[in-house]
Coordinates of C-alpha atoms in Angstrom, one line a residue:
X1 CA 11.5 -31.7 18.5
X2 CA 9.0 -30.2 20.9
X3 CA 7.1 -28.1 18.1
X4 CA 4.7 -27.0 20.3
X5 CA 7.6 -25.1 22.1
X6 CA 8.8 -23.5 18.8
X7 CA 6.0 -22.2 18.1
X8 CA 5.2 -20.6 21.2
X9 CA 8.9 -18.8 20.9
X10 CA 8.6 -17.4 17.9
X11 CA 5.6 -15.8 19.1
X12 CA 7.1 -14.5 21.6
X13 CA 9.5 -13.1 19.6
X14 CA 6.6 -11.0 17.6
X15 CA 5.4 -9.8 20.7
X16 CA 8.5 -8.5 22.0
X17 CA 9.2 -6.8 18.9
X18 CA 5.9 -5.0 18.7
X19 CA 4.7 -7.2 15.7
X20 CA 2.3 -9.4 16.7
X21 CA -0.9 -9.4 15.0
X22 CA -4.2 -8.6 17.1
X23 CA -7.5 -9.1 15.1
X24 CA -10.3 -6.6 16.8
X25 CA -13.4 -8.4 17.1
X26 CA -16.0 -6.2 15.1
X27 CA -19.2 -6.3 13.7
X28 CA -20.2 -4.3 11.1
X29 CA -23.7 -2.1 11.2
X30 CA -25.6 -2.9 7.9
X31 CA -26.9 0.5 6.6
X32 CA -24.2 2.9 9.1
X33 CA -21.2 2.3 7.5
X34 CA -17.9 2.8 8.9
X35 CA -19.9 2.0 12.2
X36 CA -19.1 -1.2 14.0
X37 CA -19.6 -2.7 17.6
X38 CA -15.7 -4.2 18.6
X39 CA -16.1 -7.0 21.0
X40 CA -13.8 -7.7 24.3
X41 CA -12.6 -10.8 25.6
X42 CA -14.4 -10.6 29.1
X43 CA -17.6 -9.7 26.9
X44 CA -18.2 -5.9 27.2
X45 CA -18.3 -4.5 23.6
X46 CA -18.7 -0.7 22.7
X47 CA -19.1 1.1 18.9
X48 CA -16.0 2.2 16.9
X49 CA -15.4 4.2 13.9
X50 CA -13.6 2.1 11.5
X51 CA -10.4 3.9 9.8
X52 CA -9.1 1.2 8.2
X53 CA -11.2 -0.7 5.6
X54 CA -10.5 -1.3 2.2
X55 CA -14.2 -1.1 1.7
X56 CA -13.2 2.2 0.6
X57 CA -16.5 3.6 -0.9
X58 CA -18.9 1.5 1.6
X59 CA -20.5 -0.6 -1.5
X60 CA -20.4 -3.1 1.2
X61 CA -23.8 -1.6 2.6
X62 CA -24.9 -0.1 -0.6
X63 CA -28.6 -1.0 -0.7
X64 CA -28.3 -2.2 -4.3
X65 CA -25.9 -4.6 -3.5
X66 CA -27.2 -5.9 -0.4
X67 CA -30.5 -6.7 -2.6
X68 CA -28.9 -8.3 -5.6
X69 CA -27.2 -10.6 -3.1
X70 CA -30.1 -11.2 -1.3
X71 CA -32.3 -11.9 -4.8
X72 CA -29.4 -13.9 -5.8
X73 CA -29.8 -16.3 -2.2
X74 CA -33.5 -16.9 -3.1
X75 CA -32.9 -17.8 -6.4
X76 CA -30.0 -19.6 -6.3
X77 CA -29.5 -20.9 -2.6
X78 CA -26.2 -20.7 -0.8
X79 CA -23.1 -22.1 -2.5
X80 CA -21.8 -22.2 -5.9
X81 CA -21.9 -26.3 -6.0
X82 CA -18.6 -26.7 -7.1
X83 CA -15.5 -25.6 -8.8
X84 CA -16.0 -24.0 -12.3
X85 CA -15.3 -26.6 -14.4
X86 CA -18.0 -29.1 -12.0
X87 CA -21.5 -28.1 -11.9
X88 CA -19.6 -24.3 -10.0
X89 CA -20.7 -22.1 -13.1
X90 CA -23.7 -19.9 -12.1
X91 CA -25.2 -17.3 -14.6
X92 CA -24.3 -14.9 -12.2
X93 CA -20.4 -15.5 -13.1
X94 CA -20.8 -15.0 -16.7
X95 CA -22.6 -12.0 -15.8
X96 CA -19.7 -10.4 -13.9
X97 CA -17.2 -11.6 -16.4
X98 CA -19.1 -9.9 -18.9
X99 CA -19.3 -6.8 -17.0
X100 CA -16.0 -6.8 -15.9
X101 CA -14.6 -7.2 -19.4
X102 CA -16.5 -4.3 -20.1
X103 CA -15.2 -1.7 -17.4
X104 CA -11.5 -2.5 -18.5
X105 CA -11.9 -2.7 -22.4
X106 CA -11.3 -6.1 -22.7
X107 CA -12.8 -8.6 -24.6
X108 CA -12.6 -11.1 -21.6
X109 CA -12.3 -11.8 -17.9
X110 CA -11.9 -14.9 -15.3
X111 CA -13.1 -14.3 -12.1
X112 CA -11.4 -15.7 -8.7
X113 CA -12.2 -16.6 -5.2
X114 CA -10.1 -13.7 -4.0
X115 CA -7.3 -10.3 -5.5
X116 CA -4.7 -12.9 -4.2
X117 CA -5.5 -16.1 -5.7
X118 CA -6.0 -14.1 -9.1
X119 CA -2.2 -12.9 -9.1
X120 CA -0.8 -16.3 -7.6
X121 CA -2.9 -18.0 -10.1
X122 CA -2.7 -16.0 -13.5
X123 CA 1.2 -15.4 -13.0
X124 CA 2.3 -18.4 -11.8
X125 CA 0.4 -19.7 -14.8
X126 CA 1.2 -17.7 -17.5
X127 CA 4.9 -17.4 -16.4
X128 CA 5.1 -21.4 -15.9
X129 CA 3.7 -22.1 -19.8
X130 CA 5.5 -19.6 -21.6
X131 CA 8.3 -21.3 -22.7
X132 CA 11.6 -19.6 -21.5
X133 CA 9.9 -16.6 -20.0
X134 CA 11.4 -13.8 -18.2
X135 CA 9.0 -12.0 -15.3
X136 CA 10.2 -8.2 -14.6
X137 CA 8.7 -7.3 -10.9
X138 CA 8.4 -4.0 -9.6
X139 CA 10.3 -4.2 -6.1
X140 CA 7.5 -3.3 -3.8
X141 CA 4.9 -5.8 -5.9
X142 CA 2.7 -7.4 -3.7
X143 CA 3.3 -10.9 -1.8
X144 CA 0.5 -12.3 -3.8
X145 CA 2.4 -11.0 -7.1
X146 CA 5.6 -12.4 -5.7
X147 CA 4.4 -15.9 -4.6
X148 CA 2.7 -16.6 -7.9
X149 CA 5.9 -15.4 -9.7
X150 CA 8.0 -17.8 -7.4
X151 CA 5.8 -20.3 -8.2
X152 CA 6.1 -20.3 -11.6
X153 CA 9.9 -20.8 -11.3
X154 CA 10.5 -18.4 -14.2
X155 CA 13.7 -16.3 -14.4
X156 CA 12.5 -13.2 -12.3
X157 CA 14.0 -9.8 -12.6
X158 CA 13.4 -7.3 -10.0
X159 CA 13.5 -3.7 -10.8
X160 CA 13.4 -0.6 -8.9
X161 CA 9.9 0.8 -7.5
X162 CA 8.6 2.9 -9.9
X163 CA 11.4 2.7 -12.2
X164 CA 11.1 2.4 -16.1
X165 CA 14.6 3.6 -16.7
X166 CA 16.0 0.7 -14.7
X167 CA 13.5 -2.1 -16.0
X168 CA 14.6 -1.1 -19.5
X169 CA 18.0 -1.9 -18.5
X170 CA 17.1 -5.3 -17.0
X171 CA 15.2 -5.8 -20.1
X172 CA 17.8 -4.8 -22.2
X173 CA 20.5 -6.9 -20.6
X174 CA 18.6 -10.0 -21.5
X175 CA 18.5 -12.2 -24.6
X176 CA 16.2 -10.3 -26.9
X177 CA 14.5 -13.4 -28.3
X178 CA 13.3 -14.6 -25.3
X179 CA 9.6 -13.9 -23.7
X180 CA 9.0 -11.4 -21.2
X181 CA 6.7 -10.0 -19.0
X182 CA 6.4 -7.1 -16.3
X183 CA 4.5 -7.3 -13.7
X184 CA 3.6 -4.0 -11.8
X185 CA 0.6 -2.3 -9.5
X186 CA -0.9 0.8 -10.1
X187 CA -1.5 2.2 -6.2
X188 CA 0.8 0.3 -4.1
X189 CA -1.2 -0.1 -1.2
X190 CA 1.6 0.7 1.7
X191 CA 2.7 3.7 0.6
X192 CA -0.2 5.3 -1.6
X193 CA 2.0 6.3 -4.5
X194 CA 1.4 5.8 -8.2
X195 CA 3.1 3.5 -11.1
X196 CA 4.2 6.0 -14.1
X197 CA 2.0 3.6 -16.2
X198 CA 2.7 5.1 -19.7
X199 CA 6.6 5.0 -19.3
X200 CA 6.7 1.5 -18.2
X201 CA 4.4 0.7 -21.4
X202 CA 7.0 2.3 -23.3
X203 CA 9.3 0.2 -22.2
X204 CA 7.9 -2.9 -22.4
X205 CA 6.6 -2.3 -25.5
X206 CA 10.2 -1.8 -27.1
X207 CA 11.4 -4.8 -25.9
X208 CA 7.8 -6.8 -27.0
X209 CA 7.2 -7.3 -23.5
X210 CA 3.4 -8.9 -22.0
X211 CA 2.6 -6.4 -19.6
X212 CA 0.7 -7.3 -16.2
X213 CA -1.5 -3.9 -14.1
X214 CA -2.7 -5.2 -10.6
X215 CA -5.1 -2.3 -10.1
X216 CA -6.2 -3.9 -6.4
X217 CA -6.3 -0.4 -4.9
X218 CA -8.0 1.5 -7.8
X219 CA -10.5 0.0 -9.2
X220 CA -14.0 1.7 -8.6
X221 CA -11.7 4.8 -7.5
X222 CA -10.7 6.2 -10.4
X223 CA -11.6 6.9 -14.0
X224 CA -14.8 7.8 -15.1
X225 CA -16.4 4.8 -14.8
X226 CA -14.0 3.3 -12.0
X227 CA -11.8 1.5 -14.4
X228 CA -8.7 2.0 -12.4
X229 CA -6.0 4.0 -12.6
X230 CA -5.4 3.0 -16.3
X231 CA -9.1 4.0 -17.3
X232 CA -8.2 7.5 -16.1
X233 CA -5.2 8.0 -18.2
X234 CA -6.0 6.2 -21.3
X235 CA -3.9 3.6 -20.8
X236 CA -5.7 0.3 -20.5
X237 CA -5.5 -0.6 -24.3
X238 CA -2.0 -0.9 -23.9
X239 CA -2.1 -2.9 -20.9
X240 CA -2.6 -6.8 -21.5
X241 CA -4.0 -8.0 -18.4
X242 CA -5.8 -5.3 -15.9
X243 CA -6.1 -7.8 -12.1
X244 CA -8.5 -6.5 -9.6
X245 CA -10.8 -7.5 -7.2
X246 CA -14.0 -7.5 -5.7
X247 CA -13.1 -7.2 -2.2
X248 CA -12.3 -3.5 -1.8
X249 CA -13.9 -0.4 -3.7
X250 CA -16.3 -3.3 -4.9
X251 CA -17.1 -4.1 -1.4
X252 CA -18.0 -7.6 -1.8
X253 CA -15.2 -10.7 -2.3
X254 CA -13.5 -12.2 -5.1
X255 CA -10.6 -11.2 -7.8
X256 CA -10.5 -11.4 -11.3
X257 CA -8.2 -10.8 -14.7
X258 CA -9.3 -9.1 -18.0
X259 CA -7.4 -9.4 -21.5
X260 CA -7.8 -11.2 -24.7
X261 CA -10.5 -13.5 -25.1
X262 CA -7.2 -16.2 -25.6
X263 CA -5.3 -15.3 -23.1
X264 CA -8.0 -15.3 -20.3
X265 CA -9.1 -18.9 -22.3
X266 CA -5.0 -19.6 -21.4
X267 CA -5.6 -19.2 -17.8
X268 CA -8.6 -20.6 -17.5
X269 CA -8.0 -24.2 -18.6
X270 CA -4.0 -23.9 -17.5
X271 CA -4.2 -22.6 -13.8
X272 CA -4.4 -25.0 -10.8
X273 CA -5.6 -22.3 -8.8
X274 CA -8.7 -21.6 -10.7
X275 CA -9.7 -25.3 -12.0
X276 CA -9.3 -27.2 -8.6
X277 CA -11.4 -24.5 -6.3
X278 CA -14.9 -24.0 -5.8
X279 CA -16.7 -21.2 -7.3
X280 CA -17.5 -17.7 -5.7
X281 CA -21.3 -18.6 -4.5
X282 CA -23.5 -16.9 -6.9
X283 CA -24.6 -14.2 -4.1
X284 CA -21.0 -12.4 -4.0
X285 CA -21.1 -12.7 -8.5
X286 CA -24.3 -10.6 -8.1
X287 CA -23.2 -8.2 -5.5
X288 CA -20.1 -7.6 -7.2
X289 CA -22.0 -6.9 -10.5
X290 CA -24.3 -4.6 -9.1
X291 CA -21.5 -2.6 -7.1
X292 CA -19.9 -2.2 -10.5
X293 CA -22.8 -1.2 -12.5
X294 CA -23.2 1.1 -9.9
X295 CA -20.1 2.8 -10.1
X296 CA -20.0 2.8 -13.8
X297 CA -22.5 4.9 -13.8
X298 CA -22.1 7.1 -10.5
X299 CA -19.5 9.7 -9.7
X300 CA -20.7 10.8 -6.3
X301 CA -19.1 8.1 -4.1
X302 CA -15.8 9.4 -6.0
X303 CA -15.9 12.4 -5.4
X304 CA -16.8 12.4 -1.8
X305 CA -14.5 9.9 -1.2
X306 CA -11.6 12.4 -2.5
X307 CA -13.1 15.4 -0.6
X308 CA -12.9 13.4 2.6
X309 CA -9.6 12.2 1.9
X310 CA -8.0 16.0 1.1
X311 CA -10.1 17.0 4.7
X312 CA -8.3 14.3 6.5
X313 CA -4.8 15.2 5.0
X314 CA -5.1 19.0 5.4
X315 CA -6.3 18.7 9.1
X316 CA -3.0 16.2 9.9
X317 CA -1.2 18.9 8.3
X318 CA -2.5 21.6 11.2
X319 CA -1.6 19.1 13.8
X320 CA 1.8 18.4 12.2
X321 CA 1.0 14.7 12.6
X322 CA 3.3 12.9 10.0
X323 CA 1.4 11.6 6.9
X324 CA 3.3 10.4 4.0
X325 CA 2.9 12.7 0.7
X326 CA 1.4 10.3 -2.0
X327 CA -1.5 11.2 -4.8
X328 CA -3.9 8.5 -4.1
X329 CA -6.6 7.6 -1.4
X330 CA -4.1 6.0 1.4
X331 CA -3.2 8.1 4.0
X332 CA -0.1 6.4 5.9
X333 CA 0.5 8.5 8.8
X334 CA 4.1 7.3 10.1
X335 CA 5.0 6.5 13.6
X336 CA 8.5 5.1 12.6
X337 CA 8.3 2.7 15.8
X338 CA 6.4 -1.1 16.1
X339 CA 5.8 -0.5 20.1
X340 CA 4.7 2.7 19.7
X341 CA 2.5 1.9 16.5
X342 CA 1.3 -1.0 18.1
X343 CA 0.3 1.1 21.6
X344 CA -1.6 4.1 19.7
X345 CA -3.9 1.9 17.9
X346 CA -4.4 0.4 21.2
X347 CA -5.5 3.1 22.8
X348 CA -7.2 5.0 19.9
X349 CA -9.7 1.7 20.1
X350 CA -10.0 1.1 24.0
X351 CA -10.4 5.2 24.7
X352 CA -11.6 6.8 21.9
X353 CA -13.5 4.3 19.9
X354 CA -11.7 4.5 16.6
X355 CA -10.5 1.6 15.0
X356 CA -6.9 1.7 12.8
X357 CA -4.8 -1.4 12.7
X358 CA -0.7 -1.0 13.2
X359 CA 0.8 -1.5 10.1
X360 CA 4.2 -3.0 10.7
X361 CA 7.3 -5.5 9.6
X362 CA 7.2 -7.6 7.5
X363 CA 4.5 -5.5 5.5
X364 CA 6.8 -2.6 6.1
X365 CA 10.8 -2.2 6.4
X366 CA 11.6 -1.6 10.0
X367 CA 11.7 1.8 10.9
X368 CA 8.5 2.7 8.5
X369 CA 5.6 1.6 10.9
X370 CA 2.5 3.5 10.0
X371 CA -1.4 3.7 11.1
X372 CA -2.7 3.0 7.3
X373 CA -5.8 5.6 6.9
X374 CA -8.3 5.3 4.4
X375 CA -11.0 7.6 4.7
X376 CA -14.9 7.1 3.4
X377 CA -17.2 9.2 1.7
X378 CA -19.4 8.2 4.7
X379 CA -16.9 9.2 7.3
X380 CA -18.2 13.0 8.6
X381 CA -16.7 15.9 9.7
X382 CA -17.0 15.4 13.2
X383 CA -15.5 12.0 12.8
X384 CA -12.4 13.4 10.9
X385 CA -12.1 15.9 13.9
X386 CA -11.8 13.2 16.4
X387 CA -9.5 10.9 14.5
X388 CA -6.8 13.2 14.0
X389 CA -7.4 14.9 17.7
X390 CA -7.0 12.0 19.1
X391 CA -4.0 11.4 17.2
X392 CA -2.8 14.9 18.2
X393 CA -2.8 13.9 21.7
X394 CA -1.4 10.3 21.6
X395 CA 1.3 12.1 19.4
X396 CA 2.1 14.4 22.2
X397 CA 2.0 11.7 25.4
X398 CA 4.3 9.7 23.3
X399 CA 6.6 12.3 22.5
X400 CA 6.6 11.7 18.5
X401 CA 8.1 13.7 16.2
X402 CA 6.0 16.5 14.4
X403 CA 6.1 17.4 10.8
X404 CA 7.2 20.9 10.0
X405 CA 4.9 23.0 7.9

């Protein structure tokens, strides 16, 4: 087999069906966040506005971050030294499991090199050891949720998006004796919409079920003290483990898990994915803490974040540019096409400096392409006038579809 050959066909194949993956070369400005300078391939560069990032509340420049990381280099050096269980536990990781069993109400939390590896890990463990279990995943779960849950080779039940009535009939279909879990998110990151948390708690609840919140796209955004979704409507006793990470309203890297002291204690000395890696370097632990001390105790960055985020709706809503209607911070608007998708963030980054990546299949059914917003509480006015005027005229030269008021 010439491989070389198959690999350069179905390459090919993404590109002629619009889905091939471009990364923009950027580089962030420390202190000017969403600011960045994107790079070319003959060498020319020029400064973009950054749309996209999941750094959603800039923490990734907040000054009390960037110093606790720095402090954390000169007193600690570089790396980690090792996974967890060899010489890789700093202070600084039992600092940020502390504080993150804290934010979530739980009396414990195991911290991981990334949101992904903490859901491939902590399912496929816990869904592996239970003897005989039964994993109920929400349809549009994440791959990382998926691939741990695959991994685990449990039974796996998939139930409608968003639907406790039709989990409670997958649950209640099954032998009654048997472990369960349910596995869900709270914002689903594609579409912006939000779990009916409570309900699905009632559910699994009634049929003794473990229940499993990936709060990804949440935490630091909501609830008073940025506790996710669940903080915000009272729910995260009743949840047993609350995922997260680091690497978005946190603005630094890493994932974790909260729950019971034994269940995290479970994980801990069970998963491959936590014992055989090398430890977040102590820098990112301290950043991380900071960032969430931070928000614990600040509001502001919340609430700008949401003002800018209603701006940016109402204005798409002038232009009749397409947006899908969702309560949370992500603001899909939908193009419905992979060339087209692909060709407007083209040319919102080569002519008017502004930086949103295509979102397309296989992170989206066909037919659903989307230019996946996520405004800033650091992104203006002015810069909310430009992104969707440009958008108003690429909509027009491509002869889109408007929404009608």
């Amino acid at each position: 087999m010439n491989f070389d050959s198959f690999f350069a066909q179905a390459l090919d194949g993404l590109r002629e069906a619009g889905n091939y993956r471009v990364f923009a070369d950027l580089e962030r400005h420390s202190g000017n966040f969403p600011r960045a300078t994107r790079y070319r391939a003959d060498g020319s560069s020029h400064d973009v506005t950054v749309w996209c990032s999941n750094d959603y509340l800039g923490m990734g420049q907040h000054p009390d971050v960037v110093a606790a990381m720095k402090e954390a280099i000169d007193r600690c050096g570089a790396g980690a030294g090792g996974t967890r269980n060899i010489s890789g536990t700093n202070h600084s990781h039992v600092a940020l499991e502390r504080e993150l069993a804290d934010l979530h109400g739980k009396d414990s939390a195991l911290i991981f090199t990334s949101g992904y590896v903490s859901n491939w890990a902590a399912l496929g463990t816990l869904a592996a050891q239970i003897p005989g279990c039964i994993v109920y995943s929400d349809a549009l779960n994440h791959a990382s949720m998926i691939e741990g849950i695959r991994h685990s080779r449990a039974d796996k039940r998939v139930f409608k998006h968003n639907s406790p009535e039709h989990l409670d009939r997958l649950l209640s279909a099954d032998d009654p004796s048997r472990p369960k879990l349910v596995a869900f998110e709270s914002v689903y990151s594609m579409d912006g919409d939000i779990a009916p948390i409570a309900e699905i708690c009632d559910v699994a609840e009634m049929h003794g079920a473990l229940t499993y919140l990936d709060e990804v796209h949440a935490v630091g955004l909501y609830g008073p003290r940025g506790g996710g979704i669940a903080e915000r409507e009272g729910l995260m006793h009743r949840i047993d483990v609350i995922e997260g990470t680091l690497g978005k309203a946190f603005g630094v890297m890493g994932g974790y898990i909260t729950g019971s002291k034994d269940l995290c204690d479970f994980v801990r000395s069970f998963a491959s994915g936590f014992i055989f890696t090398t430890a977040l370097p102590p820098a990112l632990a301290a950043g991380a803490t900071a960032a969430i001390r931070h928000l614990k105790a600040s509001s502001f960055e919340r609430q700008q974040h949401q003002d800018r985020v209603a701006r940016v709706r109402s204005l798409l809503d002038r232009r009749g540019i397409p947006h899908m209607d969702n309560p949370s911070h992500i603001v899909p608007v939908m193009v419905g096409n992979a060339a087209k998708c692909k060709w407007i963030s083209d040319i919102l980054l080569d002519n008017y400096g502004i930086y949103v990546q295509p979102i397309n299949y296989p992170t989206v059914p066909k037919g659903t392409e989307r230019l996946r917003i996520t405004p800033t509480p650091f992104h203006s006015d002015a810069d909310i006038d430009h992104l969707v005027g440009a958008l108003n005229d690429l909509w027009s030269r491509c002869a889109l579809a408007r929404a009608v008021a």
